[in-house]
Tab-separated table of C-alpha atoms and ligand atoms in Angstrom:
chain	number	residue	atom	x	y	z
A	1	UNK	CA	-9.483	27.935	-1.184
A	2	UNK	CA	-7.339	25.564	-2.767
A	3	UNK	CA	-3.531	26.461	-4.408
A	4	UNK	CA	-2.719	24.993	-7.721
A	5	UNK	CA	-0.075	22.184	-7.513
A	6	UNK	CA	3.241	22.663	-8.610
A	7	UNK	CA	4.049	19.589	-10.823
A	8	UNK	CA	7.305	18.427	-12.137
A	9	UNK	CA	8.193	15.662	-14.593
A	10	UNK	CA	9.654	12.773	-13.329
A	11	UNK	CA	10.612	9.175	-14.471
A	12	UNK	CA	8.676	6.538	-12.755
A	13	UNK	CA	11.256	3.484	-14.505
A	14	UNK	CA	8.962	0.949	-15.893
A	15	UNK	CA	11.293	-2.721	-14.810
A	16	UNK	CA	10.315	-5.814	-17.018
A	17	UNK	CA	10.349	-9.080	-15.052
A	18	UNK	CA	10.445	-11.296	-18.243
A	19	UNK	CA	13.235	-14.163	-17.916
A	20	UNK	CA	13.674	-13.321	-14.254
A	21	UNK	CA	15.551	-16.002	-13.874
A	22	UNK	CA	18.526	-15.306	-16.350
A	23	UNK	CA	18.430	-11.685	-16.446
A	24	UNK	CA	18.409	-11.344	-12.120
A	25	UNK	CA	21.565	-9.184	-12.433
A	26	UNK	CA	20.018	-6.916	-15.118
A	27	UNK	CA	16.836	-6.312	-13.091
A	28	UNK	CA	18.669	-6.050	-9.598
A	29	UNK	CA	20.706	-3.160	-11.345
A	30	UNK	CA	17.759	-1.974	-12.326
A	31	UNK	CA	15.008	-1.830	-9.270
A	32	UNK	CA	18.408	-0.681	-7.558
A	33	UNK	CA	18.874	2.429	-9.738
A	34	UNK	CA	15.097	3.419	-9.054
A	35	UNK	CA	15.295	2.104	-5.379
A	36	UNK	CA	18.205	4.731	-4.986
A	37	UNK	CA	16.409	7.453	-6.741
A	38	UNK	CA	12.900	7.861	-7.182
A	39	UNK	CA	11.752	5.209	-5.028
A	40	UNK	CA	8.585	3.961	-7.179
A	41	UNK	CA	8.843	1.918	-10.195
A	42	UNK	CA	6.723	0.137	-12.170
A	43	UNK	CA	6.865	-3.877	-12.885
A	44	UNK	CA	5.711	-5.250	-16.306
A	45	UNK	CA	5.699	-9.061	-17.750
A	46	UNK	CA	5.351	-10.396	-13.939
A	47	UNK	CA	3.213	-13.305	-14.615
A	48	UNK	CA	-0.109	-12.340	-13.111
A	49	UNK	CA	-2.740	-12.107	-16.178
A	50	UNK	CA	-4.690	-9.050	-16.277
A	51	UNK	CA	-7.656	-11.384	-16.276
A	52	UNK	CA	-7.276	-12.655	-12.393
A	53	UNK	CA	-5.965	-8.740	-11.592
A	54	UNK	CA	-9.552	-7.719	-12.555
A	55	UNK	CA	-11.190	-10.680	-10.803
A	56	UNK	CA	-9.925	-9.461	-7.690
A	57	UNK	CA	-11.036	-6.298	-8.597
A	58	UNK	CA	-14.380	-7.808	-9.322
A	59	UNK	CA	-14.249	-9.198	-5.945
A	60	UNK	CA	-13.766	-5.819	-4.314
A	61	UNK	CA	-16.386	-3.771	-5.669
A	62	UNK	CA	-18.725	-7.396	-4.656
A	63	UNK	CA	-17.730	-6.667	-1.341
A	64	UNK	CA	-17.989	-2.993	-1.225
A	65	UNK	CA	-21.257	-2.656	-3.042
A	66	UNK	CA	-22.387	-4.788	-0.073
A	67	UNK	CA	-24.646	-2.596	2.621
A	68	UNK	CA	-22.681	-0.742	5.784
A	69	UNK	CA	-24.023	-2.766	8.396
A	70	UNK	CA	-23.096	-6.035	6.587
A	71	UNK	CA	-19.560	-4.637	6.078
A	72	UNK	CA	-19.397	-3.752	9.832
A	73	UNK	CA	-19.352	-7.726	10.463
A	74	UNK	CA	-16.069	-7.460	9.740
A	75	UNK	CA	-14.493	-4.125	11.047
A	76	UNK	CA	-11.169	-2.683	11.391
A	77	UNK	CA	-8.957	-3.341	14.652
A	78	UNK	CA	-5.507	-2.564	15.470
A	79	UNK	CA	-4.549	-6.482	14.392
A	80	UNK	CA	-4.616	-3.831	11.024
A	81	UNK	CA	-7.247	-5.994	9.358
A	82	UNK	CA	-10.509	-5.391	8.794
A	83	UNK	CA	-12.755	-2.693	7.015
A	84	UNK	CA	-13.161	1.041	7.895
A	85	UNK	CA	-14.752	4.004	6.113
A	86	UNK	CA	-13.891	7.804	6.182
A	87	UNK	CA	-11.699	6.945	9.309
A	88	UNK	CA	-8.478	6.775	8.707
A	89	UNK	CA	-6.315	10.273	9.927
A	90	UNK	CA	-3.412	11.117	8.189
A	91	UNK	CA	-0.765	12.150	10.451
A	92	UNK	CA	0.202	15.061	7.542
A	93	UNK	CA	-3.792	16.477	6.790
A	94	UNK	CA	-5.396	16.078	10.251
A	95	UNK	CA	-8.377	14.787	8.464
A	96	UNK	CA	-9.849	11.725	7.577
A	97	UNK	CA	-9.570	10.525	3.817
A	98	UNK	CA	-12.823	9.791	1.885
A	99	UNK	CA	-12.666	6.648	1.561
A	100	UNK	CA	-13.048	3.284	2.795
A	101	UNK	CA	-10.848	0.095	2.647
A	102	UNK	CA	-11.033	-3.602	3.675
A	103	UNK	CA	-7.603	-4.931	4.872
A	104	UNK	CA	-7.069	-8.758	4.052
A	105	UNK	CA	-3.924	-10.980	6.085
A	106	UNK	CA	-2.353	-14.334	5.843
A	107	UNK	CA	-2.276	-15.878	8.732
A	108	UNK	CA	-4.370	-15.588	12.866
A	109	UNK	CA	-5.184	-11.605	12.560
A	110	UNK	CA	-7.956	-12.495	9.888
A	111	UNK	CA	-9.789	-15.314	12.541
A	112	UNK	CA	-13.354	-13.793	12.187
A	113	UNK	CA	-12.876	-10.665	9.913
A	114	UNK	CA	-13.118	-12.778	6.783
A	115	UNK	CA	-16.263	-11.797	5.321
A	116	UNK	CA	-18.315	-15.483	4.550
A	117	UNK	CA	-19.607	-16.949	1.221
A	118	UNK	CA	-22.731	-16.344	2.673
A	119	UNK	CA	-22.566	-12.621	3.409
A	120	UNK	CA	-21.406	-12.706	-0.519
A	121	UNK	CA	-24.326	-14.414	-1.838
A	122	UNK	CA	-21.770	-17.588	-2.464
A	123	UNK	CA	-19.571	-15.426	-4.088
A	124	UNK	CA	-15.901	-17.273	-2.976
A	125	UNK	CA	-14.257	-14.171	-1.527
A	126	UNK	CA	-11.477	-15.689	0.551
A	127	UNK	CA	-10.537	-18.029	-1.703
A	128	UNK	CA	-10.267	-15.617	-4.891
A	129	UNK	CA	-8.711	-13.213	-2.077
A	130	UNK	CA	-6.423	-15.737	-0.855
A	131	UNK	CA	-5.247	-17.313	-4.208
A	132	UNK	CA	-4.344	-13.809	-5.673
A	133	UNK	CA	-2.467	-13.067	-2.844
A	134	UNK	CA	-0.537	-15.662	-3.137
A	135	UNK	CA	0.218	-14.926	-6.444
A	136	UNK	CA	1.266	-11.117	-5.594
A	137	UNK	CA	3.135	-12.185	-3.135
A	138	UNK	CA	5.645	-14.547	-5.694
A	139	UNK	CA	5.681	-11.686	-7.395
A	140	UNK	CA	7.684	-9.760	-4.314
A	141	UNK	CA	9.727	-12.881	-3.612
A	142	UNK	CA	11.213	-12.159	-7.223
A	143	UNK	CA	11.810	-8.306	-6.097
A	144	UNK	CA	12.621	-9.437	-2.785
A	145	UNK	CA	15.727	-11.559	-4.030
A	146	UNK	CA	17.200	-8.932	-6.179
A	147	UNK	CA	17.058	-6.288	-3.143
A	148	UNK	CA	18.904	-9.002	-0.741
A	149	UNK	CA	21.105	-8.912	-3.844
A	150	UNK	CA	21.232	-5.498	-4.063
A	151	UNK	CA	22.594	-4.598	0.085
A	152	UNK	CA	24.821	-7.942	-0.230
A	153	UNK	CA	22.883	-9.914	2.360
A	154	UNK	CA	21.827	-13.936	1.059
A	155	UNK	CA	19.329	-14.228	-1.596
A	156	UNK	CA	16.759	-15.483	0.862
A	157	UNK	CA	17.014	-13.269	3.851
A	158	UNK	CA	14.150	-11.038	3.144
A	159	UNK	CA	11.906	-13.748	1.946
A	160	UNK	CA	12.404	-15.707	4.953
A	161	UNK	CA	11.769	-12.745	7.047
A	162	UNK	CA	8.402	-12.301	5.502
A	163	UNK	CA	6.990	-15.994	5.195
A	164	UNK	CA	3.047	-15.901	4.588
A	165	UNK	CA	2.667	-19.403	5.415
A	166	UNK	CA	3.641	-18.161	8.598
A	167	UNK	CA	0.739	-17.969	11.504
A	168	UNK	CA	2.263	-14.588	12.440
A	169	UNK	CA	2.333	-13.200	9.001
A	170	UNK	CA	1.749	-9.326	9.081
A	171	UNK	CA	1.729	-8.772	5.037
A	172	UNK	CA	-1.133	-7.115	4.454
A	173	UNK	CA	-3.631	-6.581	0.993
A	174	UNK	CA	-5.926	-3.275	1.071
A	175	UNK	CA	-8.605	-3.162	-0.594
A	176	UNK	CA	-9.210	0.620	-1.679
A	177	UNK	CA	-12.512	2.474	-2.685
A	178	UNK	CA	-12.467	5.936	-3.098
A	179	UNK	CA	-15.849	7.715	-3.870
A	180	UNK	CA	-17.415	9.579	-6.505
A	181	UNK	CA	-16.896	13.254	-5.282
A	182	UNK	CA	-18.825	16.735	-6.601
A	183	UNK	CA	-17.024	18.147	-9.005
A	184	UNK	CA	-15.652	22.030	-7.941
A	185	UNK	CA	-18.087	24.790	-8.302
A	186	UNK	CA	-16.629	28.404	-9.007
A	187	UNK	CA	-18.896	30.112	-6.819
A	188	UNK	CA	-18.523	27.997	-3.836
A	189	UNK	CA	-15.697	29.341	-1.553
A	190	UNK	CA	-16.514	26.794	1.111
A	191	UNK	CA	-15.687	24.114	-0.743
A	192	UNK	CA	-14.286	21.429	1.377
A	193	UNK	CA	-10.991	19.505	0.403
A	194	UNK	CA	-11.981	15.910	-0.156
A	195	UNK	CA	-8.657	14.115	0.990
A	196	UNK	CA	-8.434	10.517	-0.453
A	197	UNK	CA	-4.903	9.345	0.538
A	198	UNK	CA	-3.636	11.925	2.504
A	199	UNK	CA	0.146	12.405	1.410
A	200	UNK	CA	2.397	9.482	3.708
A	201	UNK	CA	4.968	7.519	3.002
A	202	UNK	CA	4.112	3.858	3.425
A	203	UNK	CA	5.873	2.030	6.580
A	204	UNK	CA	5.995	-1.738	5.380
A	205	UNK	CA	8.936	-3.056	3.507
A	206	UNK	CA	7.503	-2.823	0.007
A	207	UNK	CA	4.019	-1.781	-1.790
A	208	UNK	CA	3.061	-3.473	-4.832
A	209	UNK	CA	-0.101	-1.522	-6.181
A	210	UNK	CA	-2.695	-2.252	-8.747
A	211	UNK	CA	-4.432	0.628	-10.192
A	212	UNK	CA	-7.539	0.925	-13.043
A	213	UNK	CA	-7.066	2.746	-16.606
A	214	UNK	CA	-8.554	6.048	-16.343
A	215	UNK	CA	-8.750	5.882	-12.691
A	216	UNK	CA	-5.704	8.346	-12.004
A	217	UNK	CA	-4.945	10.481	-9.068
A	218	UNK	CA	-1.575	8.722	-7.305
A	219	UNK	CA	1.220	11.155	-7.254
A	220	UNK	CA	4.871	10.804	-5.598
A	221	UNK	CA	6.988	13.224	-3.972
A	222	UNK	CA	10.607	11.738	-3.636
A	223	UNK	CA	13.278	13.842	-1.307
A	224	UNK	CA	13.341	12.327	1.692
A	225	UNK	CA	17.032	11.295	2.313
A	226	UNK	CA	16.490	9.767	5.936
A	227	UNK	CA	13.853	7.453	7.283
A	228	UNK	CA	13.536	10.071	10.296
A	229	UNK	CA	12.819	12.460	8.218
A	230	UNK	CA	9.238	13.823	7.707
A	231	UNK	CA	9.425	16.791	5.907
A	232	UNK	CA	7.018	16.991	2.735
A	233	UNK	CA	7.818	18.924	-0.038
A	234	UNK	CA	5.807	20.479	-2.816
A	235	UNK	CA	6.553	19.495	-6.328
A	236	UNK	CA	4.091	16.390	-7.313
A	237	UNK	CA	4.976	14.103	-10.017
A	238	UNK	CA	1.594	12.111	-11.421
A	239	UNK	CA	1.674	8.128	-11.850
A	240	UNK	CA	-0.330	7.224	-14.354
A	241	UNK	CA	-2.411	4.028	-13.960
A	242	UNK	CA	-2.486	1.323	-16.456
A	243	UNK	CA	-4.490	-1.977	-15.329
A	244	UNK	CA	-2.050	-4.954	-15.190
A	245	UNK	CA	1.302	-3.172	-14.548
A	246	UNK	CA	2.125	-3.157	-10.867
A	247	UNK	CA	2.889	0.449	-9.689
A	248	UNK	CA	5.676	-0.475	-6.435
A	249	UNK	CA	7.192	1.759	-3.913
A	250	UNK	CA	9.799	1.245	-1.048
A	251	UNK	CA	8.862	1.528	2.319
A	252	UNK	CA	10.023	3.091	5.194
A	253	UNK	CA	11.668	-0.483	6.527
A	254	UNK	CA	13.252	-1.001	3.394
A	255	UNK	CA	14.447	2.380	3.637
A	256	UNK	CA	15.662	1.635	7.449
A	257	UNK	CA	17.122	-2.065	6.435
A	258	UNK	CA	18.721	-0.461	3.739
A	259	UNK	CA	20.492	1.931	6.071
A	260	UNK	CA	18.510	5.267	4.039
A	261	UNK	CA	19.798	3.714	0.676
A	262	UNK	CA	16.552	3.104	-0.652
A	263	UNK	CA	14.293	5.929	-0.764
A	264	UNK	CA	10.395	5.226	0.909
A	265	UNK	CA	8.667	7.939	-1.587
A	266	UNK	CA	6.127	10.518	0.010
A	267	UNK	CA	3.028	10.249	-2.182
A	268	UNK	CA	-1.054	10.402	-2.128
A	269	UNK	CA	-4.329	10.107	-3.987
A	270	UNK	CA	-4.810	13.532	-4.988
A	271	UNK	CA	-8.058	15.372	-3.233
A	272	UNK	CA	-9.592	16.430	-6.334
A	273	UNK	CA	-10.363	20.045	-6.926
A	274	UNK	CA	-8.669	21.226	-10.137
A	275	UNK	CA	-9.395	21.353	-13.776
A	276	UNK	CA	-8.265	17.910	-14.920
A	277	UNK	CA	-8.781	16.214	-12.055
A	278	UNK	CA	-10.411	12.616	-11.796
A	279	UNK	CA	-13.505	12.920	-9.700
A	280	UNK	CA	-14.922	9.449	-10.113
A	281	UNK	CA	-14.885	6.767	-7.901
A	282	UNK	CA	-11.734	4.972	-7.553
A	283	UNK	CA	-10.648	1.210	-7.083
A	284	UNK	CA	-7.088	0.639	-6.472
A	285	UNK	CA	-5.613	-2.527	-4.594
A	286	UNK	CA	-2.033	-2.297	-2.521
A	287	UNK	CA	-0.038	-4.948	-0.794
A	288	UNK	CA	2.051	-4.447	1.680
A	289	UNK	CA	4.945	-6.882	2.640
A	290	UNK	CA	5.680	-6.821	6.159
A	291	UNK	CA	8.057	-8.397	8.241
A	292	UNK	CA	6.740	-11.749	9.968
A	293	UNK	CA	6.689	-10.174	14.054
A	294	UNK	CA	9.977	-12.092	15.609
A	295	UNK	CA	12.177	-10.493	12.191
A	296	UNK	CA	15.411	-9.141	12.990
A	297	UNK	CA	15.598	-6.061	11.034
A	298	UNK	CA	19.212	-3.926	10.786
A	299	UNK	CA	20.596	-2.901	7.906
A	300	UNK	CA	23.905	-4.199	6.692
A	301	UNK	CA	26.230	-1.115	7.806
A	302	UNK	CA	24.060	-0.540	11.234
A	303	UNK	CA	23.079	2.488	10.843
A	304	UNK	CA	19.976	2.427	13.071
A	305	UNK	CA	19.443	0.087	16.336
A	306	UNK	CA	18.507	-3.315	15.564
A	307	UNK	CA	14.541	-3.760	15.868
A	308	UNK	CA	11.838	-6.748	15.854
A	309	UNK	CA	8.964	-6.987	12.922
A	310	UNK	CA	6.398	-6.281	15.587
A	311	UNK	CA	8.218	-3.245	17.179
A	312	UNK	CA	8.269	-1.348	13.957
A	313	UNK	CA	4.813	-2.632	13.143
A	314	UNK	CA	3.444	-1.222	16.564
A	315	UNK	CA	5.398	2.037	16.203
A	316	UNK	CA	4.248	2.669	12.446
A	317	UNK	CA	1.108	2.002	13.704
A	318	UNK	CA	0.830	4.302	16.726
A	319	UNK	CA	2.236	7.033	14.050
A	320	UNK	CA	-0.427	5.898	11.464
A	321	UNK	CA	-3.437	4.803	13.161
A	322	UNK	CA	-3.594	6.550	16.805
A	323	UNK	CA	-6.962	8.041	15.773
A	324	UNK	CA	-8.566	4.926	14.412
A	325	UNK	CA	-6.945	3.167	17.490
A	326	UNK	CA	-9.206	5.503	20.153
A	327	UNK	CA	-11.911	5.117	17.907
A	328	UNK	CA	-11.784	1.030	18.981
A	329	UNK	CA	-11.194	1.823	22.023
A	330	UNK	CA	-14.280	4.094	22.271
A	331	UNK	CA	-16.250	1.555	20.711
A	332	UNK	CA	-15.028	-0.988	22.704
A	333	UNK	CA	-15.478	0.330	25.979
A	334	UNK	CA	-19.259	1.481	24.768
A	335	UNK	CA	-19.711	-1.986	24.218
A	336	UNK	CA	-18.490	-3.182	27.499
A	337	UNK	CA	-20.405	-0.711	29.747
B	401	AKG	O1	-4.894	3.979	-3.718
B	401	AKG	C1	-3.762	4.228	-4.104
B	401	AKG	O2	-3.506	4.343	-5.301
B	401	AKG	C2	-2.637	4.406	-3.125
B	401	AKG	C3	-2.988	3.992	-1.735
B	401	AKG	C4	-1.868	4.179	-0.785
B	401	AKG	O3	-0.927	4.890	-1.023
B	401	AKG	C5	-1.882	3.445	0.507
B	401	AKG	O4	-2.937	2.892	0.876
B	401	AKG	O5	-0.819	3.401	1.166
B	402	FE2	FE1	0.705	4.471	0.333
């Protein structure tokens, strides 16, 4: 049985990036206003061309058209790199989402989980990989700047704090492939719900997300007023995707730095299962900057106790991944015995 969804309308501000340089006051007022409020906005004119945005998503559908057992070279650990399929348990569904993602680092964590040229047919995955991320990650230097603006710390702290040319670099891209899923059929009562991001709010410091046209299905669900705080409510507000803009949310150690200022937005990929609905398979690509491990994170009135970068990356992940976690370990100790 499935409910229908209450939706409400909601802005989603769309924040240009164009003359970043001379307008930095305009657009820290403005990804402050949204940071405050909704918690997900959407950056246009932020210098990477649509063109390389769909190489790299030509480079993920390369590498997930590629057979299981080749993609299993490279699997998920609790270093949070890695690939994994229909594994990962969200903490608010108790199930695992259909889906299955490949998570790409900087720095150590990736020694041995890239996938090769080889594997690839001499496709160049790490480099394309590699060079976009680079790019994506200027782009949150730019955002990153305005927040330190924004809370009145320097303009570099929170740059500094999440160096990728750093060998302890935690920032994170996910590749994301949701499948094609049966569409509902009236007389079946069984029906299972296909989960595809199970509703969470994300736990880095910010999410910059590339979605597909037509390839909809993210929806938000701002309220939360504390970072403690992990009540969900009901009232979903669609995001539609539009290839090339860059869909970004604040995360739950923004939310913490920012002593609950900015809001880290509950959201999901809708399971699919009412008129309307996409049911096709679905690329989308998020990045996740995280705080290099020796950070210092407190937020400028102290609000919460100071921690480290890898503290809160350990904790979110106990929260996050505890069931993907025993699955390693299961595997692990299967392999030892
Ligand atoms: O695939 C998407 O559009 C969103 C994915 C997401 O929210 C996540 O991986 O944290
Ligand atoms: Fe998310």
């Amino acid at each position: 049985m499935t409910t229908k969804t209450k939706y409400v309308a909601r802005e989603v501000p769309q924040i240009s990036l164009r003359d970043y340089s001379s307008r930095i006051d305009e657009i820290t007022r403005e990804l402050v206003a949204a940071s405050e409020n909704v918690g997900f906005f959407s950056i246009t004119d932020h210098d990477i061309p649509k063109d390389e945005i769909e190489a790299m998503f030509d480079a993920s559908r390369r590498f997930f058209d590629l057979p299981d057992e080749i993609k299993a070279t490279v699997p998920w650990s609790a270093r949070n790199v890695g690939w994994e399929k229909n594994s990962q348990i969200r903490p608010s569904t108790g199930q695992p989402d259909t889906k299955e993602s490949y998570q790409l680092q900087f720095g150590e964590n990736m020694d041995g989980v890239w996938i090769t040229d080889e594997q690839m047919a001499g496709f160049k995955f790490k480099e394309t990989s590699l060079g976009f991320m680079h790019h994506v990650q200027g782009v949150s230097e730019k955002l990153m700047r305005c927040f330190a603006r924004g809370l009145g710390f320097p303009d570099d702290y929170f740059i500094r704090y999440h160096d990728v040319t750093r060998t302890n670099s935690q920032t994170t891209m996910r590749l994301l492939h949701y499948f094609a899923l049966p569409e509902p059929d009236p007389n079946d009562k069984d029906r299972p719900v296909y989960h595809r991001a199970g509703a969470h709010a994300d736990w880095g410091f910010l999410t910059l997300l590339f979605q597909k046209d037509g390839e909809s299905g993210l929806e938000i669900c701002p309220g939360r007023e504390v970072v403690t705080e992990f009540g969900i409510g009901d009232e979903w507000t669609p995001v539609k995707p539009k290839t090339g803009d860059i869909v970004c949310n604040i995360g739950d150690l923004l939310m913490s730095w920012s002593d609950d200022r900015f809001k880290s937005t509950f959201h999901r990929v809708k399971a699919p299962s009412e008129e309307g609905d996409y049911f096709g398979e679905r690329y989308s690509i998020a990045f996740f900057n995280q705080p290099c491990k020796d950070a210092i994170i407190q937020g400028p009135k102290k609000k919460y106790p100071v921690v480290t970068g890898e503290e809160f990356t350990t904790r979110a992940m106990q929260r996050n991944f505890s069931a993907l976690q025993e699955k390693q370990r299961e595997l692990a100790a299967a392999a030892a015995a």
